[in-house]
C-alpha positions as MATLAB code, in Angstrom:
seq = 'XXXXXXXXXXXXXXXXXXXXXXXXXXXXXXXXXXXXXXXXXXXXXXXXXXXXXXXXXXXXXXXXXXXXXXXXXXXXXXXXXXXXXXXXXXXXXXXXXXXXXXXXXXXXXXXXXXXXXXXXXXXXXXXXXXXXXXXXXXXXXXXXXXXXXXXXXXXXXXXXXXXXXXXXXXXXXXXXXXXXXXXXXXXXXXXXXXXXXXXXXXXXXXXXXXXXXXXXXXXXXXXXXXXXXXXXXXXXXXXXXXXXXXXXXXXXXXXXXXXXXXXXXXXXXXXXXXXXXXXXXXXXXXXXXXXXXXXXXXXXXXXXXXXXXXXXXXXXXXXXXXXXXXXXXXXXXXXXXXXXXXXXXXXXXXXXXXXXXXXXXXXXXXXXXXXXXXXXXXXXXXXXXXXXXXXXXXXXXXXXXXXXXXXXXXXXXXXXXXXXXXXXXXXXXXXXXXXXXXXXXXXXXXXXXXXXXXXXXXXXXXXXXXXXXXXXXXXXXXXXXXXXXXXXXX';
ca = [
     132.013  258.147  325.735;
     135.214  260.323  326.456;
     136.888  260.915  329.737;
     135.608  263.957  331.238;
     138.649  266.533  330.758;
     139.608  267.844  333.929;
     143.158  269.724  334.615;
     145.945  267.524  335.691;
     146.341  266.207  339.255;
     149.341  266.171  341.082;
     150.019  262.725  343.266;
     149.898  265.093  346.500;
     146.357  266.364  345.498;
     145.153  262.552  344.972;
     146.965  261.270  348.212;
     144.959  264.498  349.995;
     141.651  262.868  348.449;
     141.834  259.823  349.164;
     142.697  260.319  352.640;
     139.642  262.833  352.846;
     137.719  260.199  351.526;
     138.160  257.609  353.897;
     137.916  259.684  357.314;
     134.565  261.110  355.857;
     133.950  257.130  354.680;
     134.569  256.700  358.472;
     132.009  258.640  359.979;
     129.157  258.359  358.013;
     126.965  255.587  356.215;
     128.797  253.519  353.653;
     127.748  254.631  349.980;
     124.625  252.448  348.709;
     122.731  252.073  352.214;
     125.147  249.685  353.914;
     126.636  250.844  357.360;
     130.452  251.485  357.761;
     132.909  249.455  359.729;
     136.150  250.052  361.045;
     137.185  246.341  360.420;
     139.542  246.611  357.456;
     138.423  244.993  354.586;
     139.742  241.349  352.928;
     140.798  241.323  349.501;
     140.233  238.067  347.319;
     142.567  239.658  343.902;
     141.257  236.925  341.153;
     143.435  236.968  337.535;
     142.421  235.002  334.344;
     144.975  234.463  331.876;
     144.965  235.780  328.246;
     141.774  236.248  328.746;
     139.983  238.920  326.346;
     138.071  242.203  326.612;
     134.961  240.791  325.592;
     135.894  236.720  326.349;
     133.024  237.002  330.059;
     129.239  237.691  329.193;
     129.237  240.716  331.187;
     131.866  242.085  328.371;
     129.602  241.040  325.794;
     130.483  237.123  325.261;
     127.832  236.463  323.170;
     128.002  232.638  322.440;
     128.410  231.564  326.423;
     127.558  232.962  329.523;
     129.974  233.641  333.111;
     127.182  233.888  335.237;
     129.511  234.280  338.590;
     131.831  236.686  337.164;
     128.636  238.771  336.220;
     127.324  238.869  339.353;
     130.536  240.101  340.857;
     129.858  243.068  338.551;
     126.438  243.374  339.683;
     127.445  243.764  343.168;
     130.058  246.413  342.166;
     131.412  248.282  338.857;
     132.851  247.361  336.018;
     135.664  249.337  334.481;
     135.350  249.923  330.488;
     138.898  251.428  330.211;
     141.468  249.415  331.883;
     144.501  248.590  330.873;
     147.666  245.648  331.190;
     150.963  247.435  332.417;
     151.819  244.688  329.533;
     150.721  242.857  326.601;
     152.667  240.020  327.865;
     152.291  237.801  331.451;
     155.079  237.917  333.557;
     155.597  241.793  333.263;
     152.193  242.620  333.897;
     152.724  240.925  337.459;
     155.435  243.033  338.286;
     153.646  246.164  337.454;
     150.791  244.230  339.759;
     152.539  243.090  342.799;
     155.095  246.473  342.716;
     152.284  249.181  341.943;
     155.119  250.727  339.781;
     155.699  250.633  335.883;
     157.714  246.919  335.689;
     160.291  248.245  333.218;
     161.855  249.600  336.750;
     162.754  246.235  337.487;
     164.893  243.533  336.114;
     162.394  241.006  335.618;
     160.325  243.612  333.864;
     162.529  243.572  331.105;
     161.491  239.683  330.426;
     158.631  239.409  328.172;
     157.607  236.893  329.187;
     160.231  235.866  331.689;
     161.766  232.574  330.346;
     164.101  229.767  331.843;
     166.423  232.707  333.456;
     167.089  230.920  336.980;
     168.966  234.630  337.914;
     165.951  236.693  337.059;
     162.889  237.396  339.462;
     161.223  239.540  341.579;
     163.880  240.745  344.431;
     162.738  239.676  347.680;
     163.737  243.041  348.668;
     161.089  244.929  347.250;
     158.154  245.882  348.564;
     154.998  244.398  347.737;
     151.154  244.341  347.911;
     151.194  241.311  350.624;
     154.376  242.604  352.246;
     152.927  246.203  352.658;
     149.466  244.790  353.505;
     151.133  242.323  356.132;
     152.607  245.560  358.171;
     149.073  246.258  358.201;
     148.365  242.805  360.049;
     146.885  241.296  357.111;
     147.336  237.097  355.959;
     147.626  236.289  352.442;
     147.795  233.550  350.345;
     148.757  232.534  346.385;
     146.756  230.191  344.730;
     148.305  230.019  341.126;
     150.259  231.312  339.028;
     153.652  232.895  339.796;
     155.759  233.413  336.990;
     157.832  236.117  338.960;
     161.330  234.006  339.062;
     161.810  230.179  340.815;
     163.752  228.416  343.430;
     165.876  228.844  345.347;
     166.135  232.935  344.919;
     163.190  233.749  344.227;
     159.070  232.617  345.280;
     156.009  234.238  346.555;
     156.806  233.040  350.155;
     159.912  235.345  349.562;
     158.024  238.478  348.444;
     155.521  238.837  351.230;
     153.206  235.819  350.812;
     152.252  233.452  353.911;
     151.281  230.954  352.154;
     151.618  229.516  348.289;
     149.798  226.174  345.930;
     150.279  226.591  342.582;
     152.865  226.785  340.172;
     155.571  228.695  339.543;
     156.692  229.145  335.782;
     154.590  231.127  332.895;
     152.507  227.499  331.742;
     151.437  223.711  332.933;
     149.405  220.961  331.497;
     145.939  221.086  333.059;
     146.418  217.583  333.766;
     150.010  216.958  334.407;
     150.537  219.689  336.317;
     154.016  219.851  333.964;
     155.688  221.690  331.206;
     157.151  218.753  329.832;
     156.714  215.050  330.254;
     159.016  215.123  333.036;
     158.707  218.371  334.699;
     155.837  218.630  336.730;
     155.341  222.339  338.502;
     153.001  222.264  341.652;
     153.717  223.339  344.686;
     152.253  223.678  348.560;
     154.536  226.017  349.816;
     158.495  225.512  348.861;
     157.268  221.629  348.341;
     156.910  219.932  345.067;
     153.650  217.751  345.036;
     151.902  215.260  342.985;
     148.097  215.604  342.878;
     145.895  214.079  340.159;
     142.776  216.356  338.873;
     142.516  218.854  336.159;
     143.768  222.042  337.591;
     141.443  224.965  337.656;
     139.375  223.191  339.753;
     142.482  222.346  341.777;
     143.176  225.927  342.143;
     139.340  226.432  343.637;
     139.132  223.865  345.840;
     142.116  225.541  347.672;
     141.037  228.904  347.388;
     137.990  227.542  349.051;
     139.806  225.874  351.757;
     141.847  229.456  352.192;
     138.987  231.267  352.557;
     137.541  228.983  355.295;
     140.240  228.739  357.453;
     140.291  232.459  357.495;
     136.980  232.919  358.257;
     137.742  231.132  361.568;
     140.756  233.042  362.043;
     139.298  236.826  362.540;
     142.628  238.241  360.663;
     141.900  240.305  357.633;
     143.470  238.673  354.402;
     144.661  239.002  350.668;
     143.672  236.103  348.329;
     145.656  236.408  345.090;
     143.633  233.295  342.884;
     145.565  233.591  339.785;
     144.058  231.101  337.397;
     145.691  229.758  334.468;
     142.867  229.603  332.380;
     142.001  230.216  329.196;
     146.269  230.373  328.855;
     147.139  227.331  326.294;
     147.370  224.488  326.302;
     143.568  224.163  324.922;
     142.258  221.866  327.397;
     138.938  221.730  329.119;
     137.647  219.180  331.480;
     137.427  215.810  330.215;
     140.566  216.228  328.199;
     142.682  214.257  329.755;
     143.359  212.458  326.365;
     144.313  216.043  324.773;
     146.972  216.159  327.312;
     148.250  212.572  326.908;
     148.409  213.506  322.994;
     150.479  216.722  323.702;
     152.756  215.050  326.470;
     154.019  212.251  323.743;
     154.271  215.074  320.816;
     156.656  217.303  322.530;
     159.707  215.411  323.556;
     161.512  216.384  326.423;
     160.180  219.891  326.842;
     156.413  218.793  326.111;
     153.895  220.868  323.283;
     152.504  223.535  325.658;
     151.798  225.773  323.257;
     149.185  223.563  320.995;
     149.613  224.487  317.773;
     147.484  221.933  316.515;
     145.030  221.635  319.137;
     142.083  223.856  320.440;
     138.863  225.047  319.473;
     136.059  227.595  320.273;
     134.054  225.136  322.219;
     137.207  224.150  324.120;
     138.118  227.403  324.773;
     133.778  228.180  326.000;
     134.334  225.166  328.446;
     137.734  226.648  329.811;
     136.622  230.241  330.621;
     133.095  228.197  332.063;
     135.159  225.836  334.354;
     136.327  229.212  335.603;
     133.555  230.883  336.378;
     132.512  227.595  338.573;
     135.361  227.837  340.648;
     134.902  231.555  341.179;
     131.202  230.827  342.202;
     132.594  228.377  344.368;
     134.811  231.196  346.004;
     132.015  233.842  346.220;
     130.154  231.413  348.058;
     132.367  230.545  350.899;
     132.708  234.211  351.271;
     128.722  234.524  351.895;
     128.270  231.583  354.327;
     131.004  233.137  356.380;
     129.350  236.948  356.245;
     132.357  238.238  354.256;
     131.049  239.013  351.311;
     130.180  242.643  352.537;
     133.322  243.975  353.651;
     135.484  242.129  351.034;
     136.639  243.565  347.957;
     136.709  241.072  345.154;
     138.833  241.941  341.982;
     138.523  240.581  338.481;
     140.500  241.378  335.610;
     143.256  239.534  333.316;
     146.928  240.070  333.160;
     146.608  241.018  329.408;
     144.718  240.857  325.922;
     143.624  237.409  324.613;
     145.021  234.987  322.384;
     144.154  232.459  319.644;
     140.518  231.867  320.102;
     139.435  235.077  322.306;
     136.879  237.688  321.520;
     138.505  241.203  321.982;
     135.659  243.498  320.078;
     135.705  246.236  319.659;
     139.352  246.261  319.583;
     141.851  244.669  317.161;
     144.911  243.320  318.090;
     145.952  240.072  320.391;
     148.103  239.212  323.314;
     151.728  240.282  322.740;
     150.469  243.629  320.498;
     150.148  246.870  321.921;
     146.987  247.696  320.160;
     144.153  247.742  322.368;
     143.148  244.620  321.926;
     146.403  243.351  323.349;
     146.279  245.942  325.976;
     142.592  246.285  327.076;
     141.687  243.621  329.839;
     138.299  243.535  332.067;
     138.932  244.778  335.124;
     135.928  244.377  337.745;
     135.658  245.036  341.434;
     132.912  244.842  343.871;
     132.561  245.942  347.753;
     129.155  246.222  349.128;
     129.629  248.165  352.048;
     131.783  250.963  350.272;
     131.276  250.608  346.343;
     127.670  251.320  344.337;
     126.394  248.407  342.950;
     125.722  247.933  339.160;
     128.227  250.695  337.891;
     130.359  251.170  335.244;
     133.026  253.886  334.791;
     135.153  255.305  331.825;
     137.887  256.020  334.514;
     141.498  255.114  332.876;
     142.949  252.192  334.852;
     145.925  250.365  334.927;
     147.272  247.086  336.198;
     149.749  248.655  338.525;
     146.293  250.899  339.814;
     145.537  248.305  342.192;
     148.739  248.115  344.494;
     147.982  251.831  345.656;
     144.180  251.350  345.533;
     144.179  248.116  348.129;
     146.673  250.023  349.882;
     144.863  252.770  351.032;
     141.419  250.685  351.377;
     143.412  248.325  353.949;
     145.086  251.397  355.858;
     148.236  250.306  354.276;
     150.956  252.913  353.515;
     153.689  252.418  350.799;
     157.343  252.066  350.895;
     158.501  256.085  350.396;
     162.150  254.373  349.571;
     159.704  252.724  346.156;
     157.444  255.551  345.209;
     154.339  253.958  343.084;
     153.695  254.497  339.539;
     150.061  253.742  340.049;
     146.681  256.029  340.685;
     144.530  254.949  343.627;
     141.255  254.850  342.350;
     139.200  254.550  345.336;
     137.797  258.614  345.466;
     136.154  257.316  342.265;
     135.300  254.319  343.531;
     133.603  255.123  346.760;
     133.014  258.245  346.030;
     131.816  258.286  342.360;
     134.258  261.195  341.822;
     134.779  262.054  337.814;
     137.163  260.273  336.136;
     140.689  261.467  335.814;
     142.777  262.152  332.374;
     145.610  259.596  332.439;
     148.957  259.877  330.860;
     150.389  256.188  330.383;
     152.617  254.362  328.657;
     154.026  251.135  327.045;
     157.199  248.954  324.946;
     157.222  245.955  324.074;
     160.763  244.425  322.487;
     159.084  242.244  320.260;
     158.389  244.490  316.568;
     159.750  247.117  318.421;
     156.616  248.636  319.627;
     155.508  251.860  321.925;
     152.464  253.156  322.649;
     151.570  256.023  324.964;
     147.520  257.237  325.829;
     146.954  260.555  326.941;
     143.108  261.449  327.295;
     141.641  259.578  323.920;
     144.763  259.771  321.767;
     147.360  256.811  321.635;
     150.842  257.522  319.811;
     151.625  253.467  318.606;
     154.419  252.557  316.707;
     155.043  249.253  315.395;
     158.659  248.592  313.494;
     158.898  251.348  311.374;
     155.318  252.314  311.489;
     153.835  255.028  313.535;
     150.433  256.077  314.105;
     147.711  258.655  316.609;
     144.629  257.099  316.569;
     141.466  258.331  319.202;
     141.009  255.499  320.316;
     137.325  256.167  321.966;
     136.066  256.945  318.942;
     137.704  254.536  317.080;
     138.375  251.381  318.864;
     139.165  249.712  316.312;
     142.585  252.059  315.536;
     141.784  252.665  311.838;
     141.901  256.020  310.917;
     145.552  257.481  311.765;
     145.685  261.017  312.605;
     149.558  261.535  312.750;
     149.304  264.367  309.927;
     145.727  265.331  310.722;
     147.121  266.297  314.500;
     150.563  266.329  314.101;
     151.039  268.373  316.910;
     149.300  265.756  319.300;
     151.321  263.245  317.245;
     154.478  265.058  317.708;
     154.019  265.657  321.296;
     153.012  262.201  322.572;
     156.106  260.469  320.831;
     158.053  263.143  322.543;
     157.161  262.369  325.953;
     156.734  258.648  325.404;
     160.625  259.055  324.526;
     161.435  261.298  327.861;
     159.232  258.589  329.681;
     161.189  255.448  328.485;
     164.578  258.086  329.687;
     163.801  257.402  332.761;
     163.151  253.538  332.630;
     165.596  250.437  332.405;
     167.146  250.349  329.188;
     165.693  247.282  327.016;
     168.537  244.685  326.862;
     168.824  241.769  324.225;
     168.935  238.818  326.897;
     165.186  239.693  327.664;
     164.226  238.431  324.320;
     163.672  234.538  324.474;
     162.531  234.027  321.338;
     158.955  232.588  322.451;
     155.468  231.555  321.094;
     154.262  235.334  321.797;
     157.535  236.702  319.903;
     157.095  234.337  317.246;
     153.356  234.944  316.725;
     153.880  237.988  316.196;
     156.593  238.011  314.111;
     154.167  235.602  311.828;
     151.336  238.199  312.494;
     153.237  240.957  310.781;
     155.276  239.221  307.923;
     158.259  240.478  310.256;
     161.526  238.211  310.327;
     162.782  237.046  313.843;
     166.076  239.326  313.265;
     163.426  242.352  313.184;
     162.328  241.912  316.563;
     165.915  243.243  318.324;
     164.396  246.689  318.320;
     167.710  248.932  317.881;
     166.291  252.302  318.819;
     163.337  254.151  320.312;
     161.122  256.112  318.509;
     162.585  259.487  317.902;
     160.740  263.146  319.556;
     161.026  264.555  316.364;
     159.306  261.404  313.933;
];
């Protein structure tokens, strides 16, 4: 189903709205029969990794069922257009934790960011926990950073209270390492040692977060950033998978499993998952938070070797949708319908804005947001709004922009308009049919990317993504130093 078209809106006009929406939200009954509270609410933000469109039941999984993810879209709406800021990890977290396009930034540039000590989120920018923490909010990290290390950069640096996970883009599930020797857990600033396979690490803390906040009466943000389904292929029980890697890879270790991994592996991954987010959902409920706590699922971008994108093509590291397209789920009883779905466009950088105003948090003017705060359709089951967005990736030299159901994508030399709601699958390529569309979108994705950092070569790290792709295409590695945008008039 299309977008309903709708003439543009200017940021004012949405800023108006939302703020109309909450003082109205303030004096009468919350949407769905639950009563309104002037507590703000608590945030619990959780992020799979590489995980794909379709790789939870609620998505359509056919062959294995997420039971606890599902029921947070029971309890709330499930988004059938969102979107990664990236096709790639560490970007997509700046677009997250910023609210603004990451390509602003440094460390946006990094795809993903890769042993650069000098690169990383500045602990000068504004934030999602730093702007909620004005707001007298807590919050905590479990997980995955991947946003720059020691000693410049960290969460506790950009806002965070509190931090246990690790810090760089991958670990063993075991080990805990990237290499034999290299082990990358922390609680806080402190390395630790701490045996057990680690998504169910990751939970038990998140569990013990949510506890001691409970007690505590201060609203908080919990940002559980799994690393599951992300390689290596390792489910639990494998601890002899992860011996096998650890003496294969030398110094640096064999992360990246070439060799390993299977479907039922991957099943037991994304399942392990889902029992630590049960686990979560029901600490929230003993404590009586579940109703005034808004509970995010999604993924940082499209999924990789063994996922299930359908109905999209396209992987992790690709711009087509099935690199792009992510599930994106969020549930608040006393504010947000239960047992939606929308065809609003969303975007990873959507959320910064969105939690913002839901917390009676106000962004930085000095940082103006890139992102849409989607809580007028949320609450308020306002009609979705046309979005104009867009994407690069260095690798193959790809750009993509969207604008209502067209996407302009271009891939090395080759460039393409596909309508992408009714064809998913990118197939049929309109670029003469439309030219005009055609013409215009690569236009404006040029005067777009004008006005972002430049790409620069020392981003390029040469990495499993990179290389898959450059396998995926037939492309050599000295392809993949994209010398020059698309041109307005191609």
């Amino acid at each position: 189903m299309a977008c309903a078209r709708k003439q543009p809106v200017t940021r004012r006009e949405l800023l108006c709205g939302a703020a109309a929406g909450m003082i109205g939200l303030a004096v009468r009954a919350g949407i769905g029969g639950a009563q309104p509270t002037a507590k703000p609410p608590n945030i619990v933000f959780i992020l799979a990794d590489d995980l794909g469109y379709a790789d939870v039941s609620c998505y359509g999984r056919p062959d294995f069922s997420t039971p606890n993810i599902d029921h947070i879209a029971a309890q709330g709406l499930r988004f059938l257009q969102a979107y990664a800021n990236s096709a790639v990890c560490s970007a997509t977290r700046t677009a997250l934790i910023t609210g603004r396009y990451q390509y602003r930034l440094r460390i946006g540039l990094e795809e993903p960011l890769a042993g650069n000590p000098d690169v990383g989120l500045p602990p000068e920018h504004p934030t999602l926990p730093s702007l909620l923490k004005k707001a007298g909010y807590s919050s905590t990290l479990v997980g995955k950073w991947h946003l720059g290390v020691l000693p410049k950069f960290g969460p506790l640096k950009s806002g965070y209270d509190h931090f246990y996970g690790f810090r760089g883009g991958a670990v063993d599930y075991f080990s805990h390492a990237y290499g034999r020797n290299n082990e990358d857990l922390w609680d806080e600033d402190v390395p630790v040692h701490q045996a057990g396979y680690l998504t169910g690490l990751l939970g038990d803390r998140a569990v013990e977060v949510v506890n001691k906040y409970s007690k505590s009466g201060q609203p908080f943000l919990v940002s559980l950033h799994f690393n599951a389904p992300h390689w290596p292929w390792e489910a639990p029980g494998d601890e002899a998978e992860s011996e096998r890697l650890r003496q294969a890879g030398g110094s640096l270790g064999s992360l990246a499993d070439f060799d390993g991994g299977s479907q039922k592996t991957y099943q037991r991954m994304i399942e392990e998952m889902d029992r630590q987010i049960g686990r979560v959902l029901q600490a929230l409920n003993a404590h009586g938070l579940t109703e005034n706590t808004i509970i995010i699922f999604s993924s940082d971008n499209g999924g990789e070797r063994f996922s299930d994108t359908w109905p999209f093509t396209g992987k992790k590291t690709e711009l087509l949708e099935g690199g792009l397209r992510i599930p994106a789920i969020i549930s608040w009883p006393v504010r947000i319908p239960r047992g939606r779905t929308t065809e609003q466009v969303a975007i990873s950088m959507d959320w910064m804005p969105t939690l913002l105003a839901a917390a009676g948090a106000v962004p930085d003017p000095a940082y103006p947001l890139d992102g849409m705060n989607l809580l007028p359709m949320l609450t308020q089951n306002a009609a979705p709004v046309s979005r104009k967005l867009f994407w690069r990736y260095k690798a193959n030299a790809q750009r993509a922009a969207r604008d209502g159901d067209y996407k302009f994508l271009k891939i090395l030399d080759n460039t393409f308009l596909f309508n992408v709601v009714e064809d998913p699958l990118e197939r049929a390529n309109l670029k003469e049919r439309q030219k005009d569309v055609y013409q215009r979108l690569a236009r404006e994705w040029y005067e777009w990317n004008s006005s972002m950092l430049p790409e620069i070569k020392e981003s390029f790290t040469g990495s499993f993504d990179a290389q898959h792709l450059a396998d995926h295409y037939g492309a050599k590695k000295s392809d993949q130093m994209p010398h020059n945008p698309v041109s307005p008039d191609d």
